[in-house]
Structures are given as C-alpha cells and as structure tokens.
Coordinates of C-alpha atoms and ligand atoms in Angstrom, one line a residue:
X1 CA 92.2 22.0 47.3
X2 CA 91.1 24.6 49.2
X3 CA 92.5 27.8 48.7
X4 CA 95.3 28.3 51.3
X5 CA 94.7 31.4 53.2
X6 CA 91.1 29.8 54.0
X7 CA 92.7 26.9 56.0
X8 CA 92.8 26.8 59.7
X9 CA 96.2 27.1 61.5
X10 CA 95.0 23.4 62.5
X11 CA 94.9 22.6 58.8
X12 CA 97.4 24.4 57.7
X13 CA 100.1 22.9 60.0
X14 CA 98.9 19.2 58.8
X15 CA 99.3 20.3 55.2
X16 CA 103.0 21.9 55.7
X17 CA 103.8 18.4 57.7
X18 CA 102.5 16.8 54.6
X19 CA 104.8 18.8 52.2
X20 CA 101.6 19.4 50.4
X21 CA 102.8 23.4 50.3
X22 CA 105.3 25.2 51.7
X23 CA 105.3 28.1 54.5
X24 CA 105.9 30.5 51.3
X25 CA 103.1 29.4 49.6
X26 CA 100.6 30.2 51.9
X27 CA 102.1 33.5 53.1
X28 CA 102.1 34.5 49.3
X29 CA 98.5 33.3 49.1
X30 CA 98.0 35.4 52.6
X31 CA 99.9 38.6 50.5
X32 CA 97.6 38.5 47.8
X33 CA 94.6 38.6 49.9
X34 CA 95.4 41.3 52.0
X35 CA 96.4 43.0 48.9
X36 CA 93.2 42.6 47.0
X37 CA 91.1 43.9 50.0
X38 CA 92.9 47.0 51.4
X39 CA 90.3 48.7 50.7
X40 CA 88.7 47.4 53.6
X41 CA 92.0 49.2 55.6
X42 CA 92.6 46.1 58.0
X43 CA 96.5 46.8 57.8
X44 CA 98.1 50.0 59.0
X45 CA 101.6 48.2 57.8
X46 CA 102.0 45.5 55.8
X47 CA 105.8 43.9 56.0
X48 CA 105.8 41.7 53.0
X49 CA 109.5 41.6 52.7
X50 CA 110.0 40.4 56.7
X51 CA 106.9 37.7 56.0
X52 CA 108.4 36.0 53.0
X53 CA 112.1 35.9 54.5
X54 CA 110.2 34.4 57.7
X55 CA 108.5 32.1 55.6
X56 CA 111.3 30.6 53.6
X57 CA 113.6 30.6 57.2
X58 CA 110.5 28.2 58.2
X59 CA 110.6 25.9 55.3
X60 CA 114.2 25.8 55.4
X61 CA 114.0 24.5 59.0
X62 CA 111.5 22.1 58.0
X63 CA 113.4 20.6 54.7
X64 CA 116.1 20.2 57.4
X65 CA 114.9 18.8 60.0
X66 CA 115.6 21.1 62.6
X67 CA 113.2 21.4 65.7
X68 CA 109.4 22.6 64.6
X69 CA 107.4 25.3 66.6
X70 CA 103.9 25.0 67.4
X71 CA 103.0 27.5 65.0
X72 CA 106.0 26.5 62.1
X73 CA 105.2 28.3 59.2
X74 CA 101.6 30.3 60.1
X75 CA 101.2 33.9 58.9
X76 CA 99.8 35.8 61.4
X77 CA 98.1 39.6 61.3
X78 CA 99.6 41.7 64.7
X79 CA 97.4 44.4 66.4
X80 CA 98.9 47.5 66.2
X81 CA 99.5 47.8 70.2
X82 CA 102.5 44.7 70.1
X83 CA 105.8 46.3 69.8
X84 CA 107.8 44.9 67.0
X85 CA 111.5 45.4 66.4
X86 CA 112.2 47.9 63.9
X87 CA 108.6 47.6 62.8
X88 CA 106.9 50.8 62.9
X89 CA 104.4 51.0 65.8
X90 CA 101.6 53.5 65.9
X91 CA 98.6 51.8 68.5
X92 CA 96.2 53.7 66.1
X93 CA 97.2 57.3 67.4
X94 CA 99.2 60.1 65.9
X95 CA 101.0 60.9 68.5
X96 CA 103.1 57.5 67.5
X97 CA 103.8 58.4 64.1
X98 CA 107.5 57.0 63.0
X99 CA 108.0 54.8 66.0
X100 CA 110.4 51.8 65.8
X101 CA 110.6 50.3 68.7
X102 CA 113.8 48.9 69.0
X103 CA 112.5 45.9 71.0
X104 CA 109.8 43.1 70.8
X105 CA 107.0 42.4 72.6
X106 CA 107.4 39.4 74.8
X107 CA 103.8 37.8 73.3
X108 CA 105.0 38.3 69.6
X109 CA 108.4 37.0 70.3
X110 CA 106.7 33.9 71.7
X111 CA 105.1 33.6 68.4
X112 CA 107.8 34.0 66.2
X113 CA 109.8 31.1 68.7
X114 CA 107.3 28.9 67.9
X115 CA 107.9 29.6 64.2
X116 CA 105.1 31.8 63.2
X117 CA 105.6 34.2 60.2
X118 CA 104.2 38.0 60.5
X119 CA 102.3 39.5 57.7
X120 CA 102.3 43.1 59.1
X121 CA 100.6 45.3 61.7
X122 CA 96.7 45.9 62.1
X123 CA 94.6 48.3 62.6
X124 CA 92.6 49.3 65.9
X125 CA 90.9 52.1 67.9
X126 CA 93.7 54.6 68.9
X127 CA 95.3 53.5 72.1
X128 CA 92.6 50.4 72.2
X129 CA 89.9 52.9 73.3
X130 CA 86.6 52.0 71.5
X131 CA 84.3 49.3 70.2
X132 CA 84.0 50.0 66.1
X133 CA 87.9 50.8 65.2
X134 CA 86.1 54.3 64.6
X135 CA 88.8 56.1 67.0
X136 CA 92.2 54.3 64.5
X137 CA 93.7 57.7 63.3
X138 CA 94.9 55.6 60.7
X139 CA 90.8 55.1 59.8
X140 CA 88.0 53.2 60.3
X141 CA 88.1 49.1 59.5
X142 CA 85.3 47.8 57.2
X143 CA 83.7 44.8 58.6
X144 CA 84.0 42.1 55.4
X145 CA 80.3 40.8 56.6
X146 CA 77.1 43.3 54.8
X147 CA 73.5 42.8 55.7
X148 CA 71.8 41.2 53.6
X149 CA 70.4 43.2 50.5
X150 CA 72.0 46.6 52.3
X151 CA 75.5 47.7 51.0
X152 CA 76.1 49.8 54.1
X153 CA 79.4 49.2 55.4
X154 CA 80.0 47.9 58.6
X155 CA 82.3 48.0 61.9
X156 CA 84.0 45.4 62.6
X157 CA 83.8 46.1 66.3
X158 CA 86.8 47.2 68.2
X159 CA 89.5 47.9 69.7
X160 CA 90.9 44.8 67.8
X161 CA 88.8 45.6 64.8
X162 CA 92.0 45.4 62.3
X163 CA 92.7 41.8 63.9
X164 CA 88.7 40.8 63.3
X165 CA 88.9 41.4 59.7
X166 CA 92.1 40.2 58.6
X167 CA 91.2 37.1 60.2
X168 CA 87.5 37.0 59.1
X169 CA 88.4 38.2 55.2
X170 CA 91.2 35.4 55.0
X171 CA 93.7 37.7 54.8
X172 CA 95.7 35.8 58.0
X173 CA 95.1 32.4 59.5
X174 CA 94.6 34.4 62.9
X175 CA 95.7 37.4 64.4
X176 CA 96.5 38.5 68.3
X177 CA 94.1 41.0 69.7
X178 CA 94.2 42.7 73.2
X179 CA 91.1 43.0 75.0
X180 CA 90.6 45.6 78.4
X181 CA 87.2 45.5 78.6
X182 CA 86.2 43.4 75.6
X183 CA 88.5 44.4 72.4
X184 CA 88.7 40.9 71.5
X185 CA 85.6 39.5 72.4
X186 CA 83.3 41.8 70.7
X187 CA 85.1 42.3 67.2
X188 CA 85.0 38.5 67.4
X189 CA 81.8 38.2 67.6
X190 CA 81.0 41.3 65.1
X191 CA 83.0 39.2 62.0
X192 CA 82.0 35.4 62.9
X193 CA 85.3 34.3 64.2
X194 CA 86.7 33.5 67.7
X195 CA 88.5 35.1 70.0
X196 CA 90.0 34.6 73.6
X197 CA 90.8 36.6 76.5
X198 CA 92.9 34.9 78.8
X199 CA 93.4 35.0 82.5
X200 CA 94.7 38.1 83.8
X201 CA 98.7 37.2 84.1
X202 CA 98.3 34.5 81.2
X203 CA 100.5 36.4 79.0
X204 CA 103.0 38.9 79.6
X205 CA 101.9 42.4 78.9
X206 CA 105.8 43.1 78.2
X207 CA 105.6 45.3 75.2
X208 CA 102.2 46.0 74.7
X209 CA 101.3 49.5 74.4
X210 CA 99.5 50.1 77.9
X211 CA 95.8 51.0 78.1
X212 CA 94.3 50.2 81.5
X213 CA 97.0 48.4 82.6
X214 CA 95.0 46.0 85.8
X215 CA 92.9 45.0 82.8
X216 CA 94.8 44.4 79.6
X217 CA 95.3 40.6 78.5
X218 CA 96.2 39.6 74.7
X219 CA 95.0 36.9 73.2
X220 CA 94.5 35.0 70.2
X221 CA 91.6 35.6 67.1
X222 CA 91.0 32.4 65.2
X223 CA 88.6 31.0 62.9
X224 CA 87.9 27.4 65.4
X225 CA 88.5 27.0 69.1
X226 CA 91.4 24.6 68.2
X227 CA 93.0 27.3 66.7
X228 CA 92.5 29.4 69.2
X229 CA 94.2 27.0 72.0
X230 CA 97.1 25.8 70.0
X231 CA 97.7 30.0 69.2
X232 CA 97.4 30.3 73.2
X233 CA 99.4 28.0 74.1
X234 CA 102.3 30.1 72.1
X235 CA 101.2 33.4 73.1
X236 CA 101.2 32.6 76.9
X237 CA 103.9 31.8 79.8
X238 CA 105.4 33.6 82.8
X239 CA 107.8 36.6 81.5
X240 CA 109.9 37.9 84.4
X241 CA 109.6 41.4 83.0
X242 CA 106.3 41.2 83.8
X243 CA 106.3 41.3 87.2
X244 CA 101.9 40.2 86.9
X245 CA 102.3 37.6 84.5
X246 CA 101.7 34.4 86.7
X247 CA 104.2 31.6 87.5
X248 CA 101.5 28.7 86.7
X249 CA 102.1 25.9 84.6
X250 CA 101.1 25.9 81.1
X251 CA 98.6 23.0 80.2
X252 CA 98.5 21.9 76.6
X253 CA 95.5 23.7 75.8
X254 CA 95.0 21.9 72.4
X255 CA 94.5 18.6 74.0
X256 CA 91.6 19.9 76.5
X257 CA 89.4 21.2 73.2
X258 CA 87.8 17.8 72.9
X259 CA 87.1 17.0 76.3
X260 CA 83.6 17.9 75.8
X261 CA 80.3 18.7 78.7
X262 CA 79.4 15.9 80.1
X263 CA 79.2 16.4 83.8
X264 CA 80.1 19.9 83.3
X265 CA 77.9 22.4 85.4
X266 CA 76.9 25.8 83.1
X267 CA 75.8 29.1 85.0
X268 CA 73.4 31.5 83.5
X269 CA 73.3 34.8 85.2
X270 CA 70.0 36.3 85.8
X271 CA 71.2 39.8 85.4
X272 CA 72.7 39.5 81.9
X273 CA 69.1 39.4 80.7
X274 CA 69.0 42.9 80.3
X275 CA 65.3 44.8 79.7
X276 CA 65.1 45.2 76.3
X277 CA 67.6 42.8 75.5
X278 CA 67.1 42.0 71.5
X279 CA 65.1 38.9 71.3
X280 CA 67.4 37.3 68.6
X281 CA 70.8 37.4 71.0
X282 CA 68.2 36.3 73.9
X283 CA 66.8 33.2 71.4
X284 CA 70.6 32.7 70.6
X285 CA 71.3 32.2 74.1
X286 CA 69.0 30.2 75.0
X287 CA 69.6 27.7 72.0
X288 CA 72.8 27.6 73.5
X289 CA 71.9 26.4 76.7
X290 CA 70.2 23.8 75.1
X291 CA 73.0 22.9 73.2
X292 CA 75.2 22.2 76.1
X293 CA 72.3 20.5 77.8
X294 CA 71.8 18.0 75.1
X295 CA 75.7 17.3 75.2
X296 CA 75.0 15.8 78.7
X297 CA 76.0 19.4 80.8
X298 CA 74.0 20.8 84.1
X299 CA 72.7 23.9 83.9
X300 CA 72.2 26.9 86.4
X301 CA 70.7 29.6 86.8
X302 CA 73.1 31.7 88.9
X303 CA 72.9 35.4 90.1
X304 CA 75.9 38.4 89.4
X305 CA 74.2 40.7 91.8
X306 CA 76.9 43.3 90.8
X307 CA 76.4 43.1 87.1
X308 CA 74.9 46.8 86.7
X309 CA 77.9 48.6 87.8
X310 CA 80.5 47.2 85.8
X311 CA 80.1 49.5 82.8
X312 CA 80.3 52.7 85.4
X313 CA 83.1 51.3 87.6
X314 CA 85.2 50.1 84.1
X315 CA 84.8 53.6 82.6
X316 CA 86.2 54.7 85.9
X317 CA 88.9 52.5 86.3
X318 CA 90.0 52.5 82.9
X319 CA 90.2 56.3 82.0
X320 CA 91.9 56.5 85.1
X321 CA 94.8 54.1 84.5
X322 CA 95.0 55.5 80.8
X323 CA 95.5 59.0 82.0
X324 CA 98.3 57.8 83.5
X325 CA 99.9 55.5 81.3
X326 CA 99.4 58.2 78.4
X327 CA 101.1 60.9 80.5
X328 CA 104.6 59.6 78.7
X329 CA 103.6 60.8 75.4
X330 CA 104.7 63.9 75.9
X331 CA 106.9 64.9 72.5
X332 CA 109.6 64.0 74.0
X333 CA 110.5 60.3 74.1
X334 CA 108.5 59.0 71.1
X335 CA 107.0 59.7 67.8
X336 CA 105.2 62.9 67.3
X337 CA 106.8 66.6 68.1
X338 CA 105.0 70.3 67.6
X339 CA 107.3 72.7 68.8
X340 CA 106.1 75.3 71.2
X341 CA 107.6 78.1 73.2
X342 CA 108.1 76.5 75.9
X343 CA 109.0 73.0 77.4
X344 CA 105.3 73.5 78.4
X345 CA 104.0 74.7 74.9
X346 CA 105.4 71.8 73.0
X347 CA 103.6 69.2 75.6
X348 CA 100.3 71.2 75.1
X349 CA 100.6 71.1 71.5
X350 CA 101.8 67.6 70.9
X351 CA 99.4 66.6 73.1
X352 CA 96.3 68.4 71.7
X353 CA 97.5 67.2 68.4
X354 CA 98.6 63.8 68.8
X355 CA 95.6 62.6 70.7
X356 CA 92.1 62.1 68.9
X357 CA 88.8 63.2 70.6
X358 CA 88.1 59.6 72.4
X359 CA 91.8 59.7 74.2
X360 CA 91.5 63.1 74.9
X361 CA 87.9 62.2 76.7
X362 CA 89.5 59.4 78.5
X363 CA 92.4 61.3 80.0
X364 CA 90.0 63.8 81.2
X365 CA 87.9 61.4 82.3
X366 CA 90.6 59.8 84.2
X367 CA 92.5 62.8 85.5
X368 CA 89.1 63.5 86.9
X369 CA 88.0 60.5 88.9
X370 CA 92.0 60.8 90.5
X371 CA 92.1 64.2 91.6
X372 CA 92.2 65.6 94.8
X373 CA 88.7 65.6 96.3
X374 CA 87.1 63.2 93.6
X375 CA 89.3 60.6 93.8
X376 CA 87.1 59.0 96.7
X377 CA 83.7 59.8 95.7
X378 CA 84.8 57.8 92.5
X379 CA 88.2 55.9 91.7
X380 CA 88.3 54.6 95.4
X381 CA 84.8 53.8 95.0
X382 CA 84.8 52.0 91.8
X383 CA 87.9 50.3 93.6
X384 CA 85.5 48.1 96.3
X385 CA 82.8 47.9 93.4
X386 CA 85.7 45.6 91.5
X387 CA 85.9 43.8 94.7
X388 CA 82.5 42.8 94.8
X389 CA 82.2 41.8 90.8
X390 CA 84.9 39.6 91.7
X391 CA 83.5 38.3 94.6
X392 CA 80.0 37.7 92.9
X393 CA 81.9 35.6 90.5
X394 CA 84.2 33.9 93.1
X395 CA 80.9 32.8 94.7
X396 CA 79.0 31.5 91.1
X397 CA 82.2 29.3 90.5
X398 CA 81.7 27.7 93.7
X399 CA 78.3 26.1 91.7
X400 CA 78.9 26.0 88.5
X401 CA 82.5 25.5 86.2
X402 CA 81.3 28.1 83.8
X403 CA 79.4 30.9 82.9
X404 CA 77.4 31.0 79.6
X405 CA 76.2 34.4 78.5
X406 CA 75.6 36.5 75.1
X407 CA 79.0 38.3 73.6
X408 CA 77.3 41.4 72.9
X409 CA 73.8 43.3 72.7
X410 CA 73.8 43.3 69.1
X411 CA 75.1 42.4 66.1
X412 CA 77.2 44.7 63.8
X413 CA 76.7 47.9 63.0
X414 CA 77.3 51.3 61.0
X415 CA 80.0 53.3 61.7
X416 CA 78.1 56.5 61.5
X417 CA 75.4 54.9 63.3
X418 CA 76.6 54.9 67.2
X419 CA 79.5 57.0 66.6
X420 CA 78.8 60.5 67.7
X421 CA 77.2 58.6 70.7
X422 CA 80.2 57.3 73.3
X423 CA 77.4 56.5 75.4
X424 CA 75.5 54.2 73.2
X425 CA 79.3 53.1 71.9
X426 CA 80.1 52.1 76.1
X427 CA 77.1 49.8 76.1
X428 CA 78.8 47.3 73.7
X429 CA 80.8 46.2 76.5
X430 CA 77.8 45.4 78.6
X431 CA 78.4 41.5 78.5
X432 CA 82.2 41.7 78.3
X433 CA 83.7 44.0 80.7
X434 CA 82.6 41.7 83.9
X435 CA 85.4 39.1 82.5
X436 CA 88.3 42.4 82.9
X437 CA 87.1 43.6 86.2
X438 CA 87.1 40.3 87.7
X439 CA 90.5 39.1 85.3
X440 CA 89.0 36.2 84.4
X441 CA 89.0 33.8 81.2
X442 CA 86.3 34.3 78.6
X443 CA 85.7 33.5 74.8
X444 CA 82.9 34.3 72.1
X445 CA 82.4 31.9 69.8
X446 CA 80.6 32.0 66.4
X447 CA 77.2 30.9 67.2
X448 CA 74.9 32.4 64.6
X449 CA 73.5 34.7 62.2
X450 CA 70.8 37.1 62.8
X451 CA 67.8 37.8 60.6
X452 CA 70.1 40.1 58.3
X453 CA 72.6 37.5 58.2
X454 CA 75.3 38.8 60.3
X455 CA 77.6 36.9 62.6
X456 CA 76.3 36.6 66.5
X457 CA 78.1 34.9 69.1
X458 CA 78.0 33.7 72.8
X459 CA 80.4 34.0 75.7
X460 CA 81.5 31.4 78.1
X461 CA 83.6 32.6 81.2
X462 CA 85.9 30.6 83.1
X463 CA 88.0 30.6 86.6
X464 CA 91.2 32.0 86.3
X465 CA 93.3 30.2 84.8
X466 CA 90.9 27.5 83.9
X467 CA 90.9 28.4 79.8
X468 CA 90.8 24.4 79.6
X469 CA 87.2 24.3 80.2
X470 CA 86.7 27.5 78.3
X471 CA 87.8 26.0 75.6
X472 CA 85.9 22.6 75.9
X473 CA 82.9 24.2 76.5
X474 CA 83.4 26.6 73.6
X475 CA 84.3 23.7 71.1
X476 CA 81.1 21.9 72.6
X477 CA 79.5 25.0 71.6
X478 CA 81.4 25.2 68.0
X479 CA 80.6 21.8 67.1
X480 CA 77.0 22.3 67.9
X481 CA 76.0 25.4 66.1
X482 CA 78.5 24.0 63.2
X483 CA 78.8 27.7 61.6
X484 CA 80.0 27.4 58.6
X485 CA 78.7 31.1 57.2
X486 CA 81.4 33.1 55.2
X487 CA 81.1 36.8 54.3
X488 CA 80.0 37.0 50.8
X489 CA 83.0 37.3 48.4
X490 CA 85.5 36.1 50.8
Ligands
LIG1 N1 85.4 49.1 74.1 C1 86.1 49.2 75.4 C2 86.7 50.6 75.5 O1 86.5 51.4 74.7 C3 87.1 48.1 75.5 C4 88.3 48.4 74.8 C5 89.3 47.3 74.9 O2 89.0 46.2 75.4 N2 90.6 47.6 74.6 O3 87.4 50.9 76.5

C-alpha cells in the first residue's frame, strides 16, 4: 500500500470509509514526515498533541456512526495568517511573537466542521508580503524540488511558501494558502502541486491576518484538482462577519471536476506573451492549448489591453491597504512590546523592531501613495486603472468561458538569487496579480518540468464565481499533462 501521507485527500477519504486505516494512522504517518524534514522549516508550529486528539475524535465519530464531514479525518498544514484558538499565531513577523488568539478563523473553523484534523501552523513571508518565503522572520522555506545535478536549495515561492512544501514534501494531504496577488498560485506552481484562488467573497476573510484587504482570498493547496474542489467546497460559504463574503449558493464543486472541454471556449491573451518570455513556459503554454484543443475545446486568442499596469497599480494598491491594516500593531494590543519613553517611543521602537525590511518598505510605500498631495497622482489613479483590468476581463468573458495563461515567468529559484532585488522579486507576480485586481477565480496546475527538472505550471482564470469551470478545465488540463513527477526523496 502506498504509504499514507502520499495519498490524496480523495484517496484518503475512500480508504478511512474502507476501514483500511484510521484518521490516527495517517496523521501519525503525517507527524513522522513533517518530523524527518524540518529541516526544510515548512512549520513555524507543529501542534502534534491537538492533531492526534483531532484524529482519534474523527475515528470515534466514524466507529459510531455519527454524521461524516467532507474532509472526516484529513490532516491539514495551516498558513500562518488563519487565526487559531489558543494556537500561537505569528503571520511570519515578529511583531506577533506569543499571540494566541482567542478566536478561530471562520475558513479554519469550516474545516475543522467538516472534520479535518490540523497538523500545526506554516510558514510564509512576514505579513504575506513576498514571493520566496524569503521575508518569514521565522526563516526561509526550502523548496523539497533541486535541479537536477545542482544541490542549491531552492524557494518554494511565496507568500504561502510553508503551505507549498508541506504539501509538496508529503508532510500534509493539503494545506490552505492565501493569495493577494498570487501567494497561492505561484508557490503552487514553484513545488508541482495545485492551488486555487477563489472568487473574491468566496470565503470569509474573518480571521485572516489582513494584507491588502480588497485583494485577499484563501484558498486550498492540493496535490489533484479534485482535491482541490472537495477542500473548497469546506473552506468557502457566506460568513456574516464578513460583511464581503458573498451570499451565493455553493455548488458542489467536486461533481463539476469531470465535466470536461468539450464546447468550452479558451481565451489566450496576447499581452501575457511577454518579450523575453522564457521559451520553455512559452512551449508549456502552448502545449496546453493544444491540450484543451484535442479534448474538443475552442480556442481564442483574446486581448487584456490593460495587462502592463497591473504590477504598478497592485504595488500601489496593496502597500497602500497594508499601511493601513498594519497601523494596529502598535505594542499595544498584540504580541511584541519595546518599551520607550514615551507612548510615542514604545510605537517607534516596536515598530522598527517588530517589522522586517519588506513590511517596513510596504508601509512606506503605502503611507506614500495615500498622503496628502500624492494620493491622486497615484492611489486614486491606480483606483480607475483596477477599473479598467476589470473591465478588460469583463469584456474577454463575453467570448470566451476561460482564460488560459502561464502561472509564472519562471520556474524556481535561489533564495539568494533575486532576493536583494524586490524588483526582480515583484515580477513574479506578472501572470498572477490580474486574477486579484479584477477578484476573479484562477488556479495553476502542475503542468510540467523544465529542462532542469523543476515543476512548471499553467493558469486558467474564470468569472467570478464560476470556479466550476476552473476546475474542469484544470482537471482537463491535469489529466492531460498526467504529471506524475515527485521531488527526489520524497
Ligand atoms: N508576491 C506578492 C506580494 O509580495 C503577492 C503576495 C500575496 O499574494 N500574498 O505582494
């Protein structure tokens, strides 16, 4: 039998219906993994106890017959940004150190309704702000993929960098993510797995550390596109305390996996051919557009007109919502306290040492773009740039029922290759960040290995609240390029 921690959630949940194992079984075998590979620092808090008492509460419901979740018995690996009772909770910064929040996120509390088990809390950039869990001041997050004959380690991508490799090294049978610009998406694609952003409003944001907060959405990191939609489909749902999580019903995502592409009409934008675009992602993209074709889908070639000024209006937008939502952590009301002089002194020094260099850049950024005098020439103006990146996609989904494009510019890389570089670090999100601005649904999915054998994958984006035919077009994809590639060891 295969060993248990390798087995989808999918897989697993057949097994545990089989009584072939129990829930404790496979969260030991879970345990053991995580605990022969921390050197690769995927976990910032492991919470073994809590996981085996969740576990065995799990098989007792099943030996009993009471009422079965969606996700009965599944060990899952949560990002560092979901508030969990009593469970410390740092968002990669240490400015959070000892917080216990004494409440639960409404998207983990989901999760553990539907019977899931947690493992402990993963890594990720500090406050979600970066693209190679560099920024975690908990450090970085090895990638468990290597080039080929090269030892150098690797990123896992980021924010949700922690989630990517727990997931990706078999340590969990999936993990949630949050993604503001493309923090699931792109560590997805960096460690050969797949990962989702919903629809803006799909799941509550109750709970969730805030970021940029018109732009965060979590989601679910899986290792199939079933996976991915039966996770969803306990992650999501209207949450009053969110006053923009969306009152729309909730399909059962797992039944629309199958539904395949016949008839189904694919966009390719013209402007995500970037100059210079590597010609492997470029050959990878096309193959997929030949992949969809041969499964009887139209395709398109459409136009994003807007496309170039996503990157500039995000990092805009973003530091500019994150100045503000960061102006709490102020020594006060959570985690970490230097005491100063005066009211004034301790918030200076707390701040200045609680925050790491990317936050700090971001609230400058963003205190920038909103003050007096600036705040037109670049907030505003970012503002009715959104607009029209919506509005170019608005008008693409009046042709076509979904977009298919390249998850990112490149495949993994080394940490202290792009680091000292946020420029060259912004680029990642080249691909991904559209998907935020416009709040749309978009997934990357496993499509390939480059010449030095690491993990590439391609995007498909979707109308809001149209994940169905995200996720049928990405299985269509899935069952296509059949990637079945494992980083060596694990
Ligand atoms: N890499 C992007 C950033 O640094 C996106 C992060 C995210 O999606 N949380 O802002």
């Amino acid at each position: 039998m295969t060993e248990l921690n390798h087995l989808t959630i999918a897989g697993a949940l057949e097994g545990l219906a089989k009584k072939e194992f129990t829930s404790f079984e496979l969260t030991m075998a879970c345990l053991a993994q995580m605990e022969q590979h921390r050197d690769l620092n995927a976990f910032i808090t492991e919470t073994k106890e809590r996981a085996l008492a969740m576990a065995m509460a799990s098989d007792v419901r099943r030996a009993s017959g009471q009422p079965l979740g969606s996700m009965e018995g599944i060990p899952l690996a949560i990002k560092d940004l979901f508030c969990t009772e009593g469970v410390l909770t740092t968002a990669g910064s240490h400015i959070l150190d000892g917080f216990h929040p004494t409440y639960e996120s409404t998207v983990s509390a989901n999760l553990w309704k539907q019977g899931a088990v947690m493992l402990g809390k993963v890594n990720m950039d500090e406050f979600a702000m970066g693209s190679s869990n560099g920024t975690s001041y908990h450090g970085p997050v090895a990638n468990p993929w290597r080039r080929k004959g090269d030892n150098t380690r690797l990123v896992p991508g980021g924010s949700s960098g922690g989630s990517a490799t727990a997931v990706s090294a078999r340590m969990a049978l999936a993990a949630t993510g949050t993604d503001t610009g493309g923090s699931i998406r792109q560590p997805a694609a960096f460690t050969g797995i797949v990962g989702l952003k919903p629809t803006y409003g799909r799941c509550s944001r109750w709970g969730i550390v805030a970021f940029a907060s018109s732009l965060d959405q979590a989601g679910p990191m899986c290792r199939s596109v079933e996976d991915t939609a039966i996770m969803l489909g306990a992650m999501a749902g209207h949450d009053p305390k969110d006053s923009t999580s969306v009152d729309v019903p909730l399909p059962d995502f797992r039944k629309a996996v199958e539904g395949g592409v016949k008839g189904l009409r694919v966009g390719v934008p013209k402007e995500y051919r970037l100059d210079g675009l590597s010609p492997e992602i470029a050959k990878l993209w096309d193959q997929g557009v030949a992949w969809l074709k041969a499964e009887g889908a139209e395709i398109k070639e459409i136009t994003l007109p807007h496309t170039k000024y996503a990157l500039p209006v995000y990092y805009i937008i973003a530091p500019a919502e994150a100045s503000s939502n960061l102006a709490r952590y102020d020594g006060v009301r959570f985690g970490l306290r230097v005491p100063g002089e005066s009211l004034d002194d301790m918030y200076e020094l707390t701040r200045a040492a609680g925050f790491g260099k990317e936050v700090r850049r971001r609230v400058m950024i963003g205190t920038y773009v909103l003050s007096a005098g600036y705040y037109d020439a670049y907030y505003l103006r970012a503002q009715r740039i959104r607009a029209l990146i919506l509005k170019d996609f608005t008008d693409a989904f009046k042709d076509v029922d979904v977009v298919l494009t390249p998850s990112t510019p490149s495949a993994a890389f080394g940490l202290e290759e792009k680091f000292d570089d946020p420029v060259a670090m912004y680029l990642n999100d080249v691909f991904t960040v559209t998907v935020n601005l416009a709040g749309l649904p978009g997934i990357s999915v496993p499509a390939g290995l480059d010449n030095r054998g690491l993990p590439l994958g391609l995007q498909l984006i979707g109308r809001a609240f149209d994940e169905d035919t995200v996720l049928r077009a990405g299985r269509a994809i899935e069952r296509a390029a059949n990637f079945t590639a494992k980083p060596e060891g694990f």
